Coordinates of C-alpha atoms in Angstrom, one line a residue:
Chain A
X1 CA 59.9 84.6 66.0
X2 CA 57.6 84.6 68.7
X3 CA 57.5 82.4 71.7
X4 CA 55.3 79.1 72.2
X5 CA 53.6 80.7 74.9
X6 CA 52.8 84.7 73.2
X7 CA 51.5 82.0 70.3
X8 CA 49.3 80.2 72.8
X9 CA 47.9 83.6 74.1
X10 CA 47.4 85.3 71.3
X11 CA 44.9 81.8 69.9
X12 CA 43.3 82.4 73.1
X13 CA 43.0 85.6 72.6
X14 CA 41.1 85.1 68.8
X15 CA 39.0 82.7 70.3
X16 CA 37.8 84.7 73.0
X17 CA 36.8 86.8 70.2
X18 CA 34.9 84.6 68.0
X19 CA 33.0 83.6 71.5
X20 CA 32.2 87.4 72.2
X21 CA 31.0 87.5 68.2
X22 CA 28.9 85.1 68.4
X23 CA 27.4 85.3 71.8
X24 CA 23.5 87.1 71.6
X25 CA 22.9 87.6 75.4
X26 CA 25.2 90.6 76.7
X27 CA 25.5 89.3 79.8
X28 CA 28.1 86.3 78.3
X29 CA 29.2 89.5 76.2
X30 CA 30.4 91.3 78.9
X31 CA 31.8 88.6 81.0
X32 CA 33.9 87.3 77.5
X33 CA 35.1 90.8 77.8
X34 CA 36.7 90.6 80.7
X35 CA 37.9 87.4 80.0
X36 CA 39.6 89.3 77.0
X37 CA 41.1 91.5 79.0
X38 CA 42.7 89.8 81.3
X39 CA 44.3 87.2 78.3
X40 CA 44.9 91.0 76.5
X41 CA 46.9 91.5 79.8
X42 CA 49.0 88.3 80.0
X43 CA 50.0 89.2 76.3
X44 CA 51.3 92.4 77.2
X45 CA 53.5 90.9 79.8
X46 CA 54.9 88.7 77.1
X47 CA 55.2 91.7 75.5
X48 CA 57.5 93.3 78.3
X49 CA 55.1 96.0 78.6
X50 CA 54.3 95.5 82.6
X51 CA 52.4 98.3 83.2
X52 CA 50.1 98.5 80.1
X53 CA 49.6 95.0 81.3
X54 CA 48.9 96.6 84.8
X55 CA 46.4 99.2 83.6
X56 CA 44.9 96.9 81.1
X57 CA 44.0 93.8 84.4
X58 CA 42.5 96.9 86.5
X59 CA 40.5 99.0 83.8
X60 CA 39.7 96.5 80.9
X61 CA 38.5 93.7 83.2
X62 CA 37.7 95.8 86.5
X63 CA 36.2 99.5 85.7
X64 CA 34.8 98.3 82.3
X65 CA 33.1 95.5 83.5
X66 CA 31.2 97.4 86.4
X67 CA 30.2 100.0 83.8
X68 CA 29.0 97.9 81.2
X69 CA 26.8 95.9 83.8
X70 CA 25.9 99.1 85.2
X71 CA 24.2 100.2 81.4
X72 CA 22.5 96.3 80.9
X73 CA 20.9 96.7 83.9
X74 CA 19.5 100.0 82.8
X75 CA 19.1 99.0 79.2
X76 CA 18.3 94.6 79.4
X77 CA 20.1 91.9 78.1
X78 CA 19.3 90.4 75.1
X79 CA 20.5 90.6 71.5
X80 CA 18.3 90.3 69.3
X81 CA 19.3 89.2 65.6
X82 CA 19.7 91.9 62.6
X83 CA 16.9 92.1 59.9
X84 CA 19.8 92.6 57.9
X85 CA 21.9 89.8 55.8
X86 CA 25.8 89.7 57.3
X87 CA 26.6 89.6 53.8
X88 CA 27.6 93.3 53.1
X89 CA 29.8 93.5 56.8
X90 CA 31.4 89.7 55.8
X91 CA 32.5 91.4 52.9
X92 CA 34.1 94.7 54.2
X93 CA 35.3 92.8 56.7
X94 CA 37.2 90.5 54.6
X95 CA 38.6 92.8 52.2
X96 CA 39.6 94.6 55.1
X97 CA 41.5 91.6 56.3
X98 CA 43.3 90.9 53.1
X99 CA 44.6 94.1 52.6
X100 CA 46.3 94.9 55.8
X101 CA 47.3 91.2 55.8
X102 CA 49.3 92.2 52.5
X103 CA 50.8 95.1 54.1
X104 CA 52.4 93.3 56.9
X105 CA 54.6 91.5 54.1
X106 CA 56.8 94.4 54.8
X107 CA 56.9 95.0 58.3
X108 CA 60.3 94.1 59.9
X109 CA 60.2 90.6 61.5
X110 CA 59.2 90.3 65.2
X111 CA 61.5 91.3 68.3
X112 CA 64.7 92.1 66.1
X113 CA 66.5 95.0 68.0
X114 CA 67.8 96.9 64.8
X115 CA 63.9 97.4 64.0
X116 CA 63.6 101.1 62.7
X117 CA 61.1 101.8 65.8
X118 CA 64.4 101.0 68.1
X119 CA 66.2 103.7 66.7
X120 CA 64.4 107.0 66.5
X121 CA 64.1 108.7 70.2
X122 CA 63.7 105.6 72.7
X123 CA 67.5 104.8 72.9
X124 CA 68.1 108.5 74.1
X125 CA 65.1 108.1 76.9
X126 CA 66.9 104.8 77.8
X127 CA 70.3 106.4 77.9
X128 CA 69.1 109.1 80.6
X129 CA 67.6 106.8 82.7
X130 CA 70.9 104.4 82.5
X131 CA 72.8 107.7 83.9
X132 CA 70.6 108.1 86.7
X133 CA 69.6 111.1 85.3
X134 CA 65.8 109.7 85.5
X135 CA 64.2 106.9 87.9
X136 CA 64.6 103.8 86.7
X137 CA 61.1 103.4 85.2
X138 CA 61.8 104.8 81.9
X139 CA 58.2 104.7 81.2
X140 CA 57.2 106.5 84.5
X141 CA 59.8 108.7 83.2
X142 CA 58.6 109.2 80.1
X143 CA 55.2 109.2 80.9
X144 CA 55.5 112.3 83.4
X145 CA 58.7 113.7 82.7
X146 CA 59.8 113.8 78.8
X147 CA 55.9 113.8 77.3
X148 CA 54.4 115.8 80.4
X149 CA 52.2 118.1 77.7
X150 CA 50.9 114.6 76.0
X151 CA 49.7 113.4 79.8
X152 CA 48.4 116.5 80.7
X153 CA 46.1 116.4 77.5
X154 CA 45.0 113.0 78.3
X155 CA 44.1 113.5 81.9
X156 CA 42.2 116.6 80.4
X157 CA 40.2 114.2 78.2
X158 CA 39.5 111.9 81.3
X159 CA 38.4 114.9 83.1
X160 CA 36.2 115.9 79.8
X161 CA 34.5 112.2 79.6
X162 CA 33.6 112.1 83.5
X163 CA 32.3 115.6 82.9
X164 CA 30.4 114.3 79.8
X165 CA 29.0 111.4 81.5
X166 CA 27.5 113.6 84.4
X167 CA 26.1 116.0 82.4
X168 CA 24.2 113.0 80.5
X169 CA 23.0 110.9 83.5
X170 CA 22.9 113.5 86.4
X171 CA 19.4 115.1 87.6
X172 CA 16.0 113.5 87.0
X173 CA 14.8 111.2 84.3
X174 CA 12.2 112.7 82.6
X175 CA 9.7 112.0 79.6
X176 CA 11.3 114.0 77.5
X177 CA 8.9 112.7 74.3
X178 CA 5.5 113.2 76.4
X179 CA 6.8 117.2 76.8
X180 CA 8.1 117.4 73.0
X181 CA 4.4 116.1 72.1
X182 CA 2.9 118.6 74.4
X183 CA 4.7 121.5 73.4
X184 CA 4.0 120.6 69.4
X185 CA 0.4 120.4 70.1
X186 CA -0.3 123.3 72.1
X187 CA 2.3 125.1 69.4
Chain B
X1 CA 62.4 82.0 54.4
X2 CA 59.9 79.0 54.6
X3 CA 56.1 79.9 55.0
X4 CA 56.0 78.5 58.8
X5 CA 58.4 81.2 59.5
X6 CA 57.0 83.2 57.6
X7 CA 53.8 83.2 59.2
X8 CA 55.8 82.7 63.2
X9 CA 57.0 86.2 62.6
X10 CA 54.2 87.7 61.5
X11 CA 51.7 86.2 64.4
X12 CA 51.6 89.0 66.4
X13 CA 50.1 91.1 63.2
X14 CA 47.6 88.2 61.9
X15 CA 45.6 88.4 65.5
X16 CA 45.9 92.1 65.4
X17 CA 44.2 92.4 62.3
X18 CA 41.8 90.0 62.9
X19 CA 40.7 91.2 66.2
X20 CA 40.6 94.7 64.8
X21 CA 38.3 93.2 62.0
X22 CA 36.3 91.4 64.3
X23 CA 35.8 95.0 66.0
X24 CA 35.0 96.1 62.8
X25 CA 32.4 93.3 61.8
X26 CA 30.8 94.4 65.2
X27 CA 30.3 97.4 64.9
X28 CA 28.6 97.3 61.0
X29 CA 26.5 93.6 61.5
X30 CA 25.1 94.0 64.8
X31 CA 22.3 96.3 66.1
X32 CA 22.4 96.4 69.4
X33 CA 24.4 99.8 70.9
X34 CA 25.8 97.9 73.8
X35 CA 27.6 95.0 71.5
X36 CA 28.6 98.0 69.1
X37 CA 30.5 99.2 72.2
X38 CA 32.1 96.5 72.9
X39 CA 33.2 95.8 69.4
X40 CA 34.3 99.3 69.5
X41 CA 36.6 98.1 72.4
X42 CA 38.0 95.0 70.5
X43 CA 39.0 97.5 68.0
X44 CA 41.2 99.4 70.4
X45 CA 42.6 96.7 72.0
X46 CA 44.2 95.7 68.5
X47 CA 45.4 98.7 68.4
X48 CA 46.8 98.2 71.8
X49 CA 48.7 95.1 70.1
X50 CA 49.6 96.7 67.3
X51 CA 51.7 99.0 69.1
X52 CA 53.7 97.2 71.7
X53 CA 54.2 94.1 69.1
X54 CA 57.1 95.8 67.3
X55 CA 58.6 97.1 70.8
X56 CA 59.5 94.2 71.8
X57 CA 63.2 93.2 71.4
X58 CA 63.6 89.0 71.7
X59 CA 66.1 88.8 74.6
X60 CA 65.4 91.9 75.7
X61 CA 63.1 92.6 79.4
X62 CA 60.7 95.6 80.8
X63 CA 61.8 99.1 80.5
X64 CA 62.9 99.3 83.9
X65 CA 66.8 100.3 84.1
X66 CA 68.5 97.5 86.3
X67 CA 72.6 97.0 86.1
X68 CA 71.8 93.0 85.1
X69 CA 70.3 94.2 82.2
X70 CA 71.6 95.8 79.0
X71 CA 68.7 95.3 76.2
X72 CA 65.2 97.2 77.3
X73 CA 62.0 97.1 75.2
X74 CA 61.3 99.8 73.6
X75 CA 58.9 102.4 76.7
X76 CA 57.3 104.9 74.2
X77 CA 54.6 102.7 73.0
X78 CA 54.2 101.8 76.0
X79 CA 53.9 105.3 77.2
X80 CA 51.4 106.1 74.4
X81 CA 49.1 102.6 75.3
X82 CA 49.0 103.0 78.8
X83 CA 47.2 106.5 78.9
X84 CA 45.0 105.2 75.8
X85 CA 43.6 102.5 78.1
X86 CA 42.8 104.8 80.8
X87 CA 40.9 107.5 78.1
X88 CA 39.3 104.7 76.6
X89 CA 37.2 103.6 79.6
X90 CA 36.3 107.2 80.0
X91 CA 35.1 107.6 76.6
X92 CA 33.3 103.7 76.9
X93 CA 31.6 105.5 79.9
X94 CA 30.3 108.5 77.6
X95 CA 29.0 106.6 75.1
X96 CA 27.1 104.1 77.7
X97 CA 25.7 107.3 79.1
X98 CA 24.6 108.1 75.6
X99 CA 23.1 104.7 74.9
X100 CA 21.2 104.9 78.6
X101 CA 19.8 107.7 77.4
X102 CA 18.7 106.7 74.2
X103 CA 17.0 103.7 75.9
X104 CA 14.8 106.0 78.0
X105 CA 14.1 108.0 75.2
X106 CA 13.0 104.8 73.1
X107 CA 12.6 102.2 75.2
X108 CA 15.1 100.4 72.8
X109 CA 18.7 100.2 72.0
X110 CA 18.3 98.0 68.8
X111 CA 19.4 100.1 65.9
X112 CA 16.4 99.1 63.3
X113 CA 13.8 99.4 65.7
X114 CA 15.2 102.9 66.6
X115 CA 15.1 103.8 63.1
X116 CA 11.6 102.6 62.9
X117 CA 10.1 105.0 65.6
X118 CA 11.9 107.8 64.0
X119 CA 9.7 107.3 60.8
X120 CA 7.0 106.4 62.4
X121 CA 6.6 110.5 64.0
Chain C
X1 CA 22.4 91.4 99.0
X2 CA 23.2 93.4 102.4
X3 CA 22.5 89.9 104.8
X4 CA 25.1 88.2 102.9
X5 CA 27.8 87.4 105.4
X6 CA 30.4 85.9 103.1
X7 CA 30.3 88.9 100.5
X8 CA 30.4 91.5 103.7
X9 CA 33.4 89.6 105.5
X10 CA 35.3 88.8 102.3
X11 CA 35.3 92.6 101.3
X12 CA 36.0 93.8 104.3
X13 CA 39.1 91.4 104.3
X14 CA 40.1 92.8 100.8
X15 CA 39.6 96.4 101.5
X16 CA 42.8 97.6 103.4
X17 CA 45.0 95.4 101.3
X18 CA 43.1 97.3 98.1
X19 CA 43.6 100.5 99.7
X20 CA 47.2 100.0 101.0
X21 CA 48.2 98.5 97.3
X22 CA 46.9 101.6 95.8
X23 CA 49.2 104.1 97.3
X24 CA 52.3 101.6 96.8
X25 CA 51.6 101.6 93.4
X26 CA 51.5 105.0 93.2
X27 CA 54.8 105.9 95.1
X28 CA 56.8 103.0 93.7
X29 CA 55.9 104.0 90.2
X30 CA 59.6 105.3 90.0
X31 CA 61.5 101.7 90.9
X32 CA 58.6 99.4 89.5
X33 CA 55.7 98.9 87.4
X34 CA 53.0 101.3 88.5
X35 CA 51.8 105.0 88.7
X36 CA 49.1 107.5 89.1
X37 CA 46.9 105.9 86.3
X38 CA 46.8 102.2 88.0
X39 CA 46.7 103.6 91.5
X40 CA 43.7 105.7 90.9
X41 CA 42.3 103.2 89.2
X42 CA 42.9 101.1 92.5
X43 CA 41.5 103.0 94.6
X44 CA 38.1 104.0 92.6
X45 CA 37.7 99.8 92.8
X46 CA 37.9 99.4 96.2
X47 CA 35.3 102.1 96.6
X48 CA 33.2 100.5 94.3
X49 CA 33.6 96.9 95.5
X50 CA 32.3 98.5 99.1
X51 CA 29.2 100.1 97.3
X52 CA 28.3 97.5 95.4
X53 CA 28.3 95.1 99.0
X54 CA 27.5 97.4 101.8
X55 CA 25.0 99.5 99.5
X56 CA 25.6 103.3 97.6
X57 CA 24.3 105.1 100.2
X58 CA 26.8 103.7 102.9
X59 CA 29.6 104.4 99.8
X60 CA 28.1 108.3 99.9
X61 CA 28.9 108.4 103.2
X62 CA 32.5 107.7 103.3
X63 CA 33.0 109.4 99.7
X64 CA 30.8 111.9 99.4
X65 CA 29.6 112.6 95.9
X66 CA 29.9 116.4 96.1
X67 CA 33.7 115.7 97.0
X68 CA 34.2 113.2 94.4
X69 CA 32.9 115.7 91.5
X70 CA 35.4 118.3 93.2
X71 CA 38.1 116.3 92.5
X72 CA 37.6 115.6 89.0
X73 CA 38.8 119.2 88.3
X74 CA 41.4 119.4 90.8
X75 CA 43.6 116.8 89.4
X76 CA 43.5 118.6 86.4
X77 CA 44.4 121.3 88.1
X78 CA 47.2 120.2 90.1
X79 CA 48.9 119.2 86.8
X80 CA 48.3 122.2 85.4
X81 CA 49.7 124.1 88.4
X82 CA 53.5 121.4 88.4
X83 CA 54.0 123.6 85.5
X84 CA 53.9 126.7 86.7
X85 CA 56.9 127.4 88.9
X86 CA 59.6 127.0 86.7
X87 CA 58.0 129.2 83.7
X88 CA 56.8 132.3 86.5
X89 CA 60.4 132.5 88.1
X90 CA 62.2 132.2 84.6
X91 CA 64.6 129.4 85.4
X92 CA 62.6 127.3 82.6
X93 CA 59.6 126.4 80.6
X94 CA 56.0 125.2 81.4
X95 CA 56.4 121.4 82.9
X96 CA 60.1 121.4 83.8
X97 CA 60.6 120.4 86.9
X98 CA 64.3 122.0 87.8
X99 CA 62.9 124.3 90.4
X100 CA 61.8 121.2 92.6
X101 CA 65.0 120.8 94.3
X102 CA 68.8 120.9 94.3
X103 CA 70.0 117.9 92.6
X104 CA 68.7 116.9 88.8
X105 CA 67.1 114.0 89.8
X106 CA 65.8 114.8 93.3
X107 CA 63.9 118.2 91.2
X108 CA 62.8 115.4 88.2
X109 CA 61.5 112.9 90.7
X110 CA 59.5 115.5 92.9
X111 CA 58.4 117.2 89.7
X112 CA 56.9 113.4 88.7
X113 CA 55.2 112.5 91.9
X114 CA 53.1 115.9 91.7
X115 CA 52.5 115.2 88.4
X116 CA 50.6 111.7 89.2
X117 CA 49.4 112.9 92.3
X118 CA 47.1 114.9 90.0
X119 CA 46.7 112.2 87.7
X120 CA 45.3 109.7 90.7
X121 CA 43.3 112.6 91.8
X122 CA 41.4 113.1 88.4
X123 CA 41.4 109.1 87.5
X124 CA 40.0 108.1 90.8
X125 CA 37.6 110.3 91.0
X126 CA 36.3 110.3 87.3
X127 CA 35.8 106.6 87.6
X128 CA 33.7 106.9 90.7
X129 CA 31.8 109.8 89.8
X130 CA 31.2 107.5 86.5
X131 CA 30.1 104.6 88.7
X132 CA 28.0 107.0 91.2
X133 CA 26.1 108.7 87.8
X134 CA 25.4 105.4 86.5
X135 CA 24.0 103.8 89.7
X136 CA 21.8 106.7 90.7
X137 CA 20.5 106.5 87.5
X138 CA 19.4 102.5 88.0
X139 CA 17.5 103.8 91.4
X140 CA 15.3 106.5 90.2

């Protein structure tokens, strides 16, 4: 069962949502996103899971924020609404809904420690740290020590996307369309 | 098993799913790149949820080994999340980039519109 | 922006704290929540909160943006390297950390704090080469 206060978050949480649906000016949109983060946050230290909760308060509502303003203010603000009928997503959507809703018939019940995720390779990770084999964060542990080859392909991606973004936004701005034109016409 | 708790034990998955399909209705209804984005990053955070929900144990506390303790959650989702959240913000920043870029090109970021210059050449 | 005296006094009261919480994070990682993701994380905000009140150019100077594209590599780098020592003497495989010293977990916590001292490197400097990319951009 979960707790009064995980329920209270998590309502927030899917109102916050609806808010940043339904919001046209992406100014509010971005600002409702931080909001969501930081709720996103107090949920995961419900969850137990401090440092998620850590990383989540200092990139989803800090980083993110800084570099979503940073594209409106090179892009502009305003939403404006779809030619297009919601009909068609409404549906997907929906469908979507039911059927995962469905599956979680048979997902074990929430927080019971005999769940089968409990049982696989996390107790042995606990047991080395318990034997001070590891420091006591088991998930500093795990992170750097136990699943080194997984972190070392994630910082690579990080290193790929900062790459990725200089190559896109580094050295002048130029009319790319104007020289396409030109070349077309003298061609 | 009444439906009340029923539905207390399954919370945790009903907001998952529903912010993931908020993410989802985002991402197909709306036009605009930037709100795309950020539907995109609804749809992760679900995810988010929908892997530290079942590693939680009720009575248990954080992963980190004290000798008051004895029941930990379980760290390997948490493991897996916490690096996801970093790369996410990276990849957020590549596709801004991309949508920066698409404004200068266009002078718009709304979908239709883009597709309407394209025929227009 | 730059005459307002609040914004300029409040950050510069917020600065050290930002810049001494980041490398506690980073070093208690072992005992308590933390680690080289949030501390680099850390410390690219405070760099950014000073750009975005005292102005990029003044940001440049204290992190230059040659360095801060250096670095992006170098973290990668430096993880790549915590591997090596153990697989080119033989005493293990790529990423163990035995060779670091004596006891197990003296080697294993060594072995960890090069680890994330390549992580901070590459996520500190990723995000504020992000932030530097997409604020030049907004001044051309």
């Amino acid at each position: 069962m979960v707790s009064f206060i995980q329920g209270v978050l998590l309502t927030l949480l899917a109102a916050v949502t609806i808010a940043i649906v339904r919001q046209r000016n992406l100014f509010g949109v971005v600002i409702l996103a931080g909001i969501y983060s930081f709720l996103m946050a107090s949920v995961m230290i419900v969850l137990d899971a401090v440092d998620v909760a850590m990383t989540e308060a200092s990139v989803g509502a800090g980083i993110s924020t800084v570099v979503l303003l940073a594209a409106l203010y090179l892009t502009g603000s305003r939403e404006y609404p779809s030619a297009h009928t919601a009909a068609v997503p409404l549906f997907v959507s929906a469908v979507t809904a039911v059927a995962l809703i469905w599956g979680t018939n048979e997902l074990p019940r929430f927080g019971l420690a005999d769940a089968p995720i409990h049982r696989h390779v996390a107790p042995s990770y606990l047991e080395a740290s318990a034997k001070h084999e590891m420091p006591p964060n088991v998930v500093t542990a795990v992170l750097a020590d136990f699943r080194g080859y997984d972190t070392l392909g994630e910082t690579t991606v990080i290193f790929t996307g900062g790459v990725g973004v200089m190559l896109l936004l580094r050295g002048r701005r130029k009319r790319l369309k104007s020289g396409k034109e030109g070349k077309e016409g003298r061609a | 098993m009444t439906g009340w708790e029923v539905i207390a034990d399954h919370y945790n998955y009903y907001v998952t799913i529903f912010l993931m399909v908020a993410g989802l209705y985002i991402v197909i209804a709306r036009g605009n790149m930037i709100k795309k984005l950020v539907g995109l990053g609804l749809f992760q955070t679900s995810v988010y949820l929908l892997y530290l929900s079942p590693g939680r144990i009720i009575g248990g506390t954080a992963p980190i080994i004290d000798e008051r303790f004895s029941v930990y959650s379980n760290p390997l989702p948490h493991v897996l999340m916490l690096t996801a959240i970093v790369v996410g913000v990276a990849t957020l920043a590549v596709g801004l980039a991309l949508v920066v870029r698409i404004s200068e090109e266009y002078g718009t970021i709304d979908e239709d519109e883009i597709f309407a210059k394209d025929e227009d050449q | 922006m730059k005459l307002d005296l609040i914004l300029r006094v409040g950050a510069k009261l917020m600065l050290p704290f930002i810049l001494i919480f980041a490398p506690y994070v980073h070093f208690h990682g072992d005992y308590g929540p933390g680690g080289g993701f949030q501390a680099g994380v850390i410390i690219a905000a405070a760099f950014i909160l000073y750009a975005i009140i005292f102005g990029l150019d003044a940001a440049r100077h204290i992190a230059p943006q040659g360095l801060v594209e250096r670095l992006v590599p170098l973290g990668v780098l430096i993880y790549a390297a915590a591997g090596l020592p153990a697989m080119l003497t033989g005493q293990g495989r790529y990423l163990d950390y035995g060779i670091f010293g004596h006891d197990f977990l003296h080697a294993h916590e060594w072995g960890i704090l090069i680890v994330e001292t390549g992580v901070i490197t590459t996520v500190a400097s990723t995000m504020l080469a992000i932030f530097y990319a997409f604020a030049d951009r907004g001044r051309q």
